[in-house]
Each structure stands twice: as structure tokens, then as C-alpha cells.
PDB file of C-alpha atoms in Angstrom:
ATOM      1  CA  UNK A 975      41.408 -28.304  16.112  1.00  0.00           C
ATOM      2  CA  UNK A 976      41.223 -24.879  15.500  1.00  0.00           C
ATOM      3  CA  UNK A 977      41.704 -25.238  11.950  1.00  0.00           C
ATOM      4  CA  UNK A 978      38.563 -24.926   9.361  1.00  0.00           C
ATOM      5  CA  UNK A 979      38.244 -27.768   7.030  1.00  0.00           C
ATOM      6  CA  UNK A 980      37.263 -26.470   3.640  1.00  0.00           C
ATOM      7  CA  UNK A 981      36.258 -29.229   0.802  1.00  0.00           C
ATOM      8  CA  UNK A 982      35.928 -28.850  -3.303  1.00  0.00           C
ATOM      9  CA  UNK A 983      34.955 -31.461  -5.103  1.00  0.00           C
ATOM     10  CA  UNK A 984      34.065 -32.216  -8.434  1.00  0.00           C
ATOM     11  CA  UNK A 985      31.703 -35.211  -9.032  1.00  0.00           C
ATOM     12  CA  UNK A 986      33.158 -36.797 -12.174  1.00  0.00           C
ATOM     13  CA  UNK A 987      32.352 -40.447 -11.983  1.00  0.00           C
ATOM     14  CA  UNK A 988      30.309 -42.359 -13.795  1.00  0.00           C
ATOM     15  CA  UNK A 989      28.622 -43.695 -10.109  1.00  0.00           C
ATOM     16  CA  UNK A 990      28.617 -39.829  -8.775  1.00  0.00           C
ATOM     17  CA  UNK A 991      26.575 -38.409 -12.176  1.00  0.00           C
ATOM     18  CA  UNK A 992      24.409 -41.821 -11.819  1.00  0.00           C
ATOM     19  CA  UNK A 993      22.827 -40.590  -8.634  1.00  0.00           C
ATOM     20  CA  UNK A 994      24.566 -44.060  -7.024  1.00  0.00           C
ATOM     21  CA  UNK A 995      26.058 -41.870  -3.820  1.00  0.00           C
ATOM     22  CA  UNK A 996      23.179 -39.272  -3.766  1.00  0.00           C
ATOM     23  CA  UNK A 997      22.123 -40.628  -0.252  1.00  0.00           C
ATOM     24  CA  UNK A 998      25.460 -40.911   1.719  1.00  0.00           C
ATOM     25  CA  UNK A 999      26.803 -37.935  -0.247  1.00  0.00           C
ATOM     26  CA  UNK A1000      25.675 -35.036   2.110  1.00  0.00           C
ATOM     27  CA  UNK A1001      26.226 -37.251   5.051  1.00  0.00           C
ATOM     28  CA  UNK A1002      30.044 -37.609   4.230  1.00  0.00           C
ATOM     29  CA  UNK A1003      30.261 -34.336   3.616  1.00  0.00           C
ATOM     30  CA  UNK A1004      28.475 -32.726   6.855  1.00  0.00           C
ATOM     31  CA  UNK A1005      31.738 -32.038   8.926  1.00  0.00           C
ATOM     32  CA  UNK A1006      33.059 -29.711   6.799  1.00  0.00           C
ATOM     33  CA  UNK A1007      33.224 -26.329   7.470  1.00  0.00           C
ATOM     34  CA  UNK A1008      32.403 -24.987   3.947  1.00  0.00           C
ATOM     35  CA  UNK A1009      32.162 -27.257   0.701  1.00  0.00           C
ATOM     36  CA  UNK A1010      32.252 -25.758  -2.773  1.00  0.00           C
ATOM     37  CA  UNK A1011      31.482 -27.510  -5.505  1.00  0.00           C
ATOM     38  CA  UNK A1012      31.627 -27.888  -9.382  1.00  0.00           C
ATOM     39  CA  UNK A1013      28.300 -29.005 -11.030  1.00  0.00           C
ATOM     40  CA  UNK A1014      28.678 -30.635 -14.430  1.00  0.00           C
ATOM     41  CA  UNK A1015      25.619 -30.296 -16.314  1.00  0.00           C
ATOM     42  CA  UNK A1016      25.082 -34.167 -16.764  1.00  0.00           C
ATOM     43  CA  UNK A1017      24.127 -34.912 -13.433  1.00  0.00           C
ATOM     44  CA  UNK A1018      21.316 -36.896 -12.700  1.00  0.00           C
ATOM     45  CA  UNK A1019      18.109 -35.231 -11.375  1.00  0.00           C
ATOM     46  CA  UNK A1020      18.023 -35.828  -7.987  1.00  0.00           C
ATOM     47  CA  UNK A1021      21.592 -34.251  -7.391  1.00  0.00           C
ATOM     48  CA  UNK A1022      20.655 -30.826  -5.872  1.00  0.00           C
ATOM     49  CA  UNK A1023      18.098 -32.459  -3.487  1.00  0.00           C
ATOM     50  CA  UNK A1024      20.629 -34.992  -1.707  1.00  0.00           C
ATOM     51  CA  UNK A1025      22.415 -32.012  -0.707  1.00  0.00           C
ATOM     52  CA  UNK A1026      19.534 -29.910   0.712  1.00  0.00           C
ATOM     53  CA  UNK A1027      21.301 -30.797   4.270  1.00  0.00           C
ATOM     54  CA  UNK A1028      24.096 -29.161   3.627  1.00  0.00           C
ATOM     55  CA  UNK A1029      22.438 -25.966   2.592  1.00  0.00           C
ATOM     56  CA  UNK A1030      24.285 -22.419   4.485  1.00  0.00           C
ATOM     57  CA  UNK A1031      27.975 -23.782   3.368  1.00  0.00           C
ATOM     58  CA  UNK A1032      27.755 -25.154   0.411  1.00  0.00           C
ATOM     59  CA  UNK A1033      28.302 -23.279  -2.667  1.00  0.00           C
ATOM     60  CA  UNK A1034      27.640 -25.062  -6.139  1.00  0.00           C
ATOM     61  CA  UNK A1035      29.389 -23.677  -9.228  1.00  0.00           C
ATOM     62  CA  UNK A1036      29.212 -24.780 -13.305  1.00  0.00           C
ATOM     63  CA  UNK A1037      32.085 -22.464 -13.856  1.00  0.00           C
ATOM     64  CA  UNK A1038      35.947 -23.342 -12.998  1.00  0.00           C
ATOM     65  CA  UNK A1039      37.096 -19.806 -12.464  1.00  0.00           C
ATOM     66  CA  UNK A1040      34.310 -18.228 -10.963  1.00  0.00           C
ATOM     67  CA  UNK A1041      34.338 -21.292  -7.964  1.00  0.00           C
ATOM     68  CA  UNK A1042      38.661 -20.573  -7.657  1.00  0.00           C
ATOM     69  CA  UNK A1043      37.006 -16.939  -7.188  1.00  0.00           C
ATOM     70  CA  UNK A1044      34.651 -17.517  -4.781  1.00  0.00           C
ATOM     71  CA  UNK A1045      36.798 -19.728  -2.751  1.00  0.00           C
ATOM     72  CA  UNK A1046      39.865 -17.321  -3.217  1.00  0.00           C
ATOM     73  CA  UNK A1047      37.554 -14.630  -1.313  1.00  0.00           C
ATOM     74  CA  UNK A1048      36.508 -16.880   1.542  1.00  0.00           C
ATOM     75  CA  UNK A1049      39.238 -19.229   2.408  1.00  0.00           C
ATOM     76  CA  UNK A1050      41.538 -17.947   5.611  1.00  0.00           C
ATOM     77  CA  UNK A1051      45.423 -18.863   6.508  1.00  0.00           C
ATOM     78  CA  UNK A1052      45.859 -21.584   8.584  1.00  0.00           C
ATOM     79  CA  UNK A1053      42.440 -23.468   6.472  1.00  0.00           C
ATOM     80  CA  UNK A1054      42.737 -26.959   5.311  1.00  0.00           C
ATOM     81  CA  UNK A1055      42.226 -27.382   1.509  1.00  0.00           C
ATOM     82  CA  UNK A1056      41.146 -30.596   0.274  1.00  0.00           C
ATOM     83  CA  UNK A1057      40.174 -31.151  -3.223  1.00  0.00           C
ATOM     84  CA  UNK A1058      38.261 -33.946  -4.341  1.00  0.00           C
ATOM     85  CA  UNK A1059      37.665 -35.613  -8.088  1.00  0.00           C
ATOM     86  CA  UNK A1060      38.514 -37.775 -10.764  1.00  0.00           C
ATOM     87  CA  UNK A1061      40.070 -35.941 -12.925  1.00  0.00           C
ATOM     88  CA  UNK A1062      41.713 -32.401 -13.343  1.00  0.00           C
ATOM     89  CA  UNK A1063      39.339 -30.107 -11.770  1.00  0.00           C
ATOM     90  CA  UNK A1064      39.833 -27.714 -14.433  1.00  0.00           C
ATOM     91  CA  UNK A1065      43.292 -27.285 -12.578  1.00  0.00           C
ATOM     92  CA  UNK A1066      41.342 -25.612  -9.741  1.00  0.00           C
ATOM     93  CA  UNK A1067      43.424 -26.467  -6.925  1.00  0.00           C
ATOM     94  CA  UNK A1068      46.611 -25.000  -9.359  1.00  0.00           C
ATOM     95  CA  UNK A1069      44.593 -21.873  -9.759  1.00  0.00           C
ATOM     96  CA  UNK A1070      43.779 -21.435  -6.089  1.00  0.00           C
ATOM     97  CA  UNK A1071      47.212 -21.819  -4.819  1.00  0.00           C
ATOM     98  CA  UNK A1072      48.621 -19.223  -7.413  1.00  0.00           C
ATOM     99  CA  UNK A1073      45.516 -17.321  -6.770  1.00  0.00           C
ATOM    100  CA  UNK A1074      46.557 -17.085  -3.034  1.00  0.00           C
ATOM    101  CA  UNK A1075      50.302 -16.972  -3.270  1.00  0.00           C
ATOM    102  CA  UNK A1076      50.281 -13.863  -5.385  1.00  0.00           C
ATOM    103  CA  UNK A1077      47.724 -11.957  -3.556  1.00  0.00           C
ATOM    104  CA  UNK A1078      48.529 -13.494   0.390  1.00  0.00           C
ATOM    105  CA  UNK A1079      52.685 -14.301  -0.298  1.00  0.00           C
ATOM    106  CA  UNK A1080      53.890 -18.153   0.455  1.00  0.00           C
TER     107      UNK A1080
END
């Protein structure tokens, strides 16, 4: 309570670039307070349309640094983080916490 929850994910799986969790996606998702996500150019074409719903606090990215921008801007002390994918993220999360450590201290 009190705290904002503030998601980034990166849909690298075979089943998320299928389309196989376009319908339950947005629905998992809805209790976030903001969402930011990478969009990989492979996905399938019904992607962007699943997540209509979540439209006003979702912002979708095909670019690493400019996302750890956007997120460095708009994330507050005391938020909670999590960061979501099958891989490396394009060492987002790294990024973000240096990001905010150098221009907000520890």
C-alpha cells in the first residue's frame, strides 16, 4: 500500500511472440500502476491489440535505451521495480539502477 507498482517486460518467448498469451496478457498486467515495455519486431500481429486495455500507462518501446530513459524520467522513490523476460533485457534493469543511483544517490 502506498507504494506504485511499476512493470517492464520484455516478451522474448517463443509462446509470447506466437500470440499464445495475447488474451490473458493485458489481464495479468491490469494492476499495475504503469507498464513499459520492449517490442521486438517479430511479434505476431495481433500483439498491439491485446493490449488496447491497458492503453493511458503503458508505454511500448523497440529501443533499450530510450525505454531506461523514459522510465528513468517517470519512476518515483519508494516505487516497486519489477522486470520481466527471458533473457537479458538489453541489461535494462542494470541501466536503470545506475541510471538512478547517479542522478537520485543510493
Amino acid at each position: 500500500p502506498g507504494h506504485r507498482v511499476v512493470v517492464a517486460l520484455e516478451p522474448r518467448s517463443n509462446t509470447m511472440k506466437l500470440g499464445v498469451h495475447n488474451e490473458s496478457l493485458a489481464n495479468s498486467l491490469k494492476d499495475a500502476d504503469l507498464i513499459w515495455m520492449y517490442r521486438p519486431g517479430d511479434m505476431g500481429d495481433n500483439f498491439d491489440a491485446s493490449l488496447e486495455a491497458l492503453s493511458g500507462k503503458l508505454s511500448m518501446h523497440k529501443d533499450y535505451d530510450q525505454l531506461v530513459s523514459d522510465m528513468s524520467r517517470k519512476v518515483l522513490s519508494g516505487d516497486q521495480v519489477i522486470f520481466m523476460s527471458n533473457g537479458g533485457f538489453g541489461s535494462a534493469r542494470q541501466t536503470l539502477t545506475a541510471l538512478l543511483q547517479k542522478t537520485r544517490g543510493p
